[in-house]
Amino acid sequence: MYDPTVARLTYRALLGRRRALILFALPVLLVVISALVRALTGADDQTASDVLGGFALATMVPLIGVIAGTGAIGPEIDDGSVVYLLSKPVKRPTIIFTKLIVAIGVTMVFSAVPTLIAGLILNGNGQQIAVAYTIAALVASIAYAAIFLLLGTVTRHAVVFGLVYALVWEALFGSLVAGARTLSVQQWSLAVAHKVAGGDLVTSDVGLPLATVFLVGVTVLATWYAGQRLRSLTLAGEE
């Protein structure tokens, strides 16, 4: 189910100069903001939770997911080079699964690691806040990578739709509108973070059992449907 050659090509595409700059920019910004907040306010658990929840989990993680998920396959479909890949004796589910693993890995590295560093800067992991949000970022990375990889196979405007989802649905509606929170990857991952941290600093509108079902279900369904879309693309090319 994992092809090293496909993985190598995907890593090369994702970590090209332009995308790498964007991938590095958001984590650096988070760390800089965290250092400034710590210098101005000192170590405060509530402030740490606000920064990690409001910027890291609500904005940075989904944006990195957009870059990694759509970038894993979208450009190949856009420029037609995916035809070369599909002509190789590699099963379509293997291609999708390999690209998903790569997208998840990139999203985790560029979101979870800086979240941990920022949390340690803000309050030294007081009340397990840094670890809780880091685990939330890891969990969210899986779902985001699957969702945005699917978008990359469905539309040529995957980045645009991904940004709308990340900035409007997750960052805005997922934080402010009560009904939308139930269908928010952010809230599902916060349920995991709440379990780790305990207390009232990290909260979620979704219980952990339901959040787990949603996270697993969305990841599996998005991956499966992306594979179906790739099959359709192959058939269209052959016809």
Short mmCIF file of C-alpha atoms in Angstrom, two decimals:
data_model
loop_
_atom_site.label_atom_id
_atom_site.label_comp_id
_atom_site.label_asym_id
_atom_site.label_seq_id
_atom_site.Cartn_x
_atom_site.Cartn_y
_atom_site.Cartn_z
CA MET A 1 0.00 0.00 0.00
CA TYR A 2 3.05 2.28 0.19
CA ASP A 3 5.24 3.02 -2.81
CA PRO A 4 8.65 4.63 -2.06
CA THR A 5 8.99 6.11 -5.55
CA VAL A 6 5.59 7.84 -5.37
CA ALA A 7 6.48 9.04 -1.87
CA ARG A 8 9.80 10.49 -3.02
CA LEU A 9 8.18 12.35 -5.91
CA THR A 10 5.47 13.69 -3.62
CA TYR A 11 7.96 14.88 -1.01
CA ARG A 12 9.94 16.62 -3.73
CA ALA A 13 6.83 18.38 -5.00
CA LEU A 14 5.66 19.43 -1.53
CA LEU A 15 9.02 20.64 -0.31
CA GLY A 16 9.89 22.64 -3.39
CA ARG A 17 11.15 26.15 -2.85
CA ARG A 18 7.83 28.03 -3.04
CA ARG A 19 5.77 25.65 -0.90
CA ALA A 20 8.61 25.20 1.60
CA LEU A 21 8.70 28.95 2.22
CA ILE A 22 4.99 28.97 3.00
CA LEU A 23 5.26 25.86 5.15
CA PHE A 24 8.07 27.40 7.20
CA ALA A 25 6.48 30.85 7.45
CA LEU A 26 3.46 29.88 9.55
CA PRO A 27 5.37 27.90 12.21
CA VAL A 28 7.97 30.66 12.49
CA LEU A 29 5.19 33.20 12.92
CA LEU A 30 3.62 31.11 15.70
CA VAL A 31 6.92 30.80 17.56
CA VAL A 32 7.63 34.54 17.21
CA ILE A 33 4.15 35.45 18.45
CA SER A 34 4.53 33.07 21.38
CA ALA A 35 7.89 34.56 22.33
CA LEU A 36 6.47 38.08 22.21
CA VAL A 37 3.42 37.10 24.27
CA ARG A 38 5.63 35.40 26.86
CA ALA A 39 7.88 38.46 27.06
CA LEU A 40 4.92 40.81 27.50
CA THR A 41 2.62 38.80 29.79
CA GLY A 42 4.82 36.17 31.37
CA ALA A 43 3.83 32.53 31.79
CA ASP A 44 0.05 32.28 31.89
CA ASP A 45 -1.91 29.10 31.30
CA GLN A 46 -5.02 30.82 29.92
CA THR A 47 -2.98 32.94 27.53
CA ALA A 48 -1.09 29.87 26.33
CA SER A 49 -4.37 28.07 25.67
CA ASP A 50 -5.78 31.08 23.81
CA VAL A 51 -2.74 31.41 21.53
CA LEU A 52 -2.43 27.70 20.79
CA GLY A 53 -6.16 27.26 20.29
CA GLY A 54 -6.83 30.51 18.45
CA PHE A 55 -3.85 30.59 16.11
CA ALA A 56 -2.06 27.23 16.07
CA LEU A 57 -5.02 24.85 15.95
CA ALA A 58 -7.67 27.08 14.37
CA THR A 59 -5.53 28.71 11.68
CA MET A 60 -2.03 27.30 11.24
CA VAL A 61 -2.83 23.57 11.22
CA PRO A 62 -5.64 23.73 8.62
CA LEU A 63 -3.63 26.08 6.39
CA ILE A 64 -0.66 23.74 6.43
CA GLY A 65 -3.10 20.91 5.76
CA VAL A 66 -4.32 22.78 2.69
CA ILE A 67 -0.79 23.21 1.37
CA ALA A 68 0.24 19.61 2.03
CA GLY A 69 -3.03 17.88 1.14
CA THR A 70 -3.79 19.67 -2.11
CA GLY A 71 -0.12 19.89 -3.05
CA ALA A 72 0.29 16.12 -2.79
CA ILE A 73 -1.72 15.50 -5.96
CA GLY A 74 -3.42 18.67 -7.23
CA PRO A 75 -0.49 20.08 -9.25
CA GLU A 76 0.04 16.72 -10.98
CA ILE A 77 -3.58 16.70 -12.10
CA ASP A 78 -3.43 20.34 -13.19
CA ASP A 79 -0.34 20.00 -15.39
CA GLY A 80 -1.24 16.53 -16.67
CA SER A 81 1.82 14.79 -15.23
CA VAL A 82 -0.46 12.48 -13.27
CA VAL A 83 -0.96 10.57 -16.55
CA TYR A 84 2.69 9.50 -16.37
CA LEU A 85 2.18 8.28 -12.82
CA LEU A 86 -1.00 6.42 -13.69
CA SER A 87 0.75 4.69 -16.58
CA LYS A 88 3.06 2.93 -14.15
CA PRO A 89 2.18 -0.50 -12.70
CA VAL A 90 1.13 0.97 -9.37
CA LYS A 91 -2.34 0.37 -7.99
CA ARG A 92 -4.49 3.48 -7.68
CA PRO A 93 -5.24 2.91 -3.95
CA THR A 94 -1.50 2.62 -3.39
CA ILE A 95 -0.93 6.01 -5.04
CA ILE A 96 -3.59 7.67 -2.91
CA PHE A 97 -2.48 5.99 0.31
CA THR A 98 1.17 6.87 -0.30
CA LYS A 99 0.35 10.49 -1.02
CA LEU A 100 -1.87 10.60 2.07
CA ILE A 101 0.96 9.32 4.27
CA VAL A 102 3.30 11.95 2.85
CA ALA A 103 0.73 14.72 3.31
CA ILE A 104 0.07 13.61 6.89
CA GLY A 105 3.78 13.50 7.67
CA VAL A 106 4.43 16.97 6.27
CA THR A 107 1.39 18.43 8.03
CA MET A 108 2.41 16.89 11.34
CA VAL A 109 6.00 18.09 11.16
CA PHE A 110 5.10 21.65 10.23
CA SER A 111 2.18 21.96 12.66
CA ALA A 112 2.65 19.71 15.69
CA VAL A 113 6.35 20.43 16.28
CA PRO A 114 5.99 24.25 16.28
CA THR A 115 2.85 23.91 18.42
CA LEU A 116 4.86 22.04 21.04
CA ILE A 117 7.68 24.58 20.88
CA ALA A 118 5.22 27.48 21.16
CA GLY A 119 3.49 25.83 24.11
CA LEU A 120 6.77 25.34 25.94
CA ILE A 121 7.68 28.97 25.32
CA LEU A 122 4.30 30.27 26.51
CA ASN A 123 3.98 28.42 29.81
CA GLY A 124 6.47 25.56 29.93
CA ASN A 125 3.72 22.97 29.41
CA GLY A 126 1.88 24.02 32.55
CA GLN A 127 -1.28 21.88 33.03
CA GLN A 128 -0.16 19.81 30.01
CA ILE A 129 -1.37 22.53 27.65
CA ALA A 130 1.54 22.29 25.23
CA VAL A 131 1.29 18.50 25.01
CA ALA A 132 -2.50 18.59 24.71
CA TYR A 133 -2.49 20.98 21.78
CA THR A 134 0.40 19.12 20.16
CA ILE A 135 -1.60 15.89 20.23
CA ALA A 136 -4.62 17.79 18.90
CA ALA A 137 -2.46 19.07 16.02
CA LEU A 138 -1.26 15.53 15.28
CA VAL A 139 -4.80 14.19 15.22
CA ALA A 140 -6.12 17.09 13.15
CA SER A 141 -3.26 16.66 10.66
CA ILE A 142 -4.57 13.23 9.68
CA ALA A 143 -8.11 14.40 8.99
CA TYR A 144 -7.05 17.61 7.23
CA ALA A 145 -4.58 15.77 4.98
CA ALA A 146 -7.30 13.33 3.90
CA ILE A 147 -9.89 16.06 3.31
CA PHE A 148 -7.60 18.28 1.27
CA LEU A 149 -6.10 15.37 -0.66
CA LEU A 150 -9.66 14.53 -1.68
CA LEU A 151 -10.22 18.15 -2.74
CA GLY A 152 -7.12 17.89 -4.91
CA THR A 153 -8.69 15.01 -6.84
CA VAL A 154 -12.15 16.59 -7.10
CA THR A 155 -11.45 20.11 -8.36
CA ARG A 156 -8.75 22.14 -10.05
CA HIS A 157 -9.49 24.92 -7.58
CA ALA A 158 -8.64 22.79 -4.56
CA VAL A 159 -6.43 25.43 -2.95
CA VAL A 160 -9.16 28.06 -3.17
CA PHE A 161 -11.81 25.76 -1.70
CA GLY A 162 -9.33 24.57 0.89
CA LEU A 163 -8.55 28.11 1.99
CA VAL A 164 -12.25 28.92 2.21
CA TYR A 165 -12.78 25.85 4.35
CA ALA A 166 -9.77 26.53 6.57
CA LEU A 167 -10.29 30.27 7.06
CA VAL A 168 -14.08 30.56 6.95
CA TRP A 169 -15.42 27.28 8.26
CA GLU A 170 -12.70 26.22 10.71
CA ALA A 171 -11.28 29.55 11.88
CA LEU A 172 -14.53 31.53 11.85
CA PHE A 173 -17.65 29.35 12.00
CA GLY A 174 -15.89 26.52 13.81
CA SER A 175 -14.95 28.92 16.59
CA LEU A 176 -18.01 31.18 16.76
CA VAL A 177 -21.11 29.37 15.50
CA ALA A 178 -22.33 26.69 17.89
CA GLY A 179 -24.02 24.45 15.31
CA ALA A 180 -21.00 24.41 13.01
CA ARG A 181 -18.67 23.26 15.78
CA THR A 182 -20.02 19.73 15.70
CA LEU A 183 -18.77 19.38 12.11
CA SER A 184 -15.39 20.97 12.71
CA VAL A 185 -12.10 19.07 12.66
CA GLN A 186 -10.83 21.68 15.08
CA GLN A 187 -13.48 20.74 17.66
CA TRP A 188 -12.89 17.02 17.15
CA SER A 189 -9.19 17.45 17.85
CA LEU A 190 -9.95 19.70 20.83
CA ALA A 191 -11.94 16.83 22.32
CA VAL A 192 -8.73 14.78 22.29
CA ALA A 193 -6.78 17.71 23.76
CA HIS A 194 -9.36 18.11 26.52
CA LYS A 195 -8.87 14.47 27.49
CA VAL A 196 -5.11 15.01 27.73
CA ALA A 197 -5.16 18.31 29.60
CA GLY A 198 -8.28 17.89 31.70
CA GLY A 199 -9.66 20.91 33.51
CA ASP A 200 -11.41 23.81 31.85
CA LEU A 201 -8.60 25.45 29.87
CA VAL A 202 -9.04 23.20 26.85
CA THR A 203 -12.68 22.57 25.94
CA SER A 204 -14.65 21.15 23.03
CA ASP A 205 -18.29 21.16 21.99
CA VAL A 206 -17.94 17.53 20.89
CA GLY A 207 -17.52 14.57 23.22
CA LEU A 208 -14.48 12.34 22.77
CA PRO A 209 -16.38 9.22 21.55
CA LEU A 210 -18.25 11.17 18.86
CA ALA A 211 -15.10 13.10 17.93
CA THR A 212 -13.21 9.83 17.47
CA VAL A 213 -15.94 8.45 15.21
CA PHE A 214 -15.93 11.63 13.11
CA LEU A 215 -12.13 11.75 12.83
CA VAL A 216 -11.83 8.12 11.76
CA GLY A 217 -14.91 8.24 9.54
CA VAL A 218 -13.94 11.38 7.66
CA THR A 219 -10.37 10.18 7.14
CA VAL A 220 -11.43 6.77 5.82
CA LEU A 221 -14.24 8.09 3.61
CA ALA A 222 -12.14 10.91 2.16
CA THR A 223 -9.29 8.52 1.37
CA TRP A 224 -11.63 5.96 -0.20
CA TYR A 225 -13.41 8.53 -2.35
CA ALA A 226 -10.12 10.07 -3.47
CA GLY A 227 -9.15 6.62 -4.71
CA GLN A 228 -12.44 6.36 -6.61
CA ARG A 229 -11.87 9.75 -8.20
CA LEU A 230 -8.41 8.66 -9.30
CA ARG A 231 -9.92 5.56 -10.87
CA SER A 232 -12.41 7.74 -12.76
CA LEU A 233 -9.60 9.96 -13.97
CA THR A 234 -7.75 6.91 -15.28
CA LEU A 235 -10.78 5.64 -17.14
CA ALA A 236 -11.38 9.08 -18.66
CA GLY A 237 -7.80 9.20 -19.86
CA GLU A 238 -8.01 5.75 -21.42
CA GLU A 239 -11.21 6.60 -23.25
#
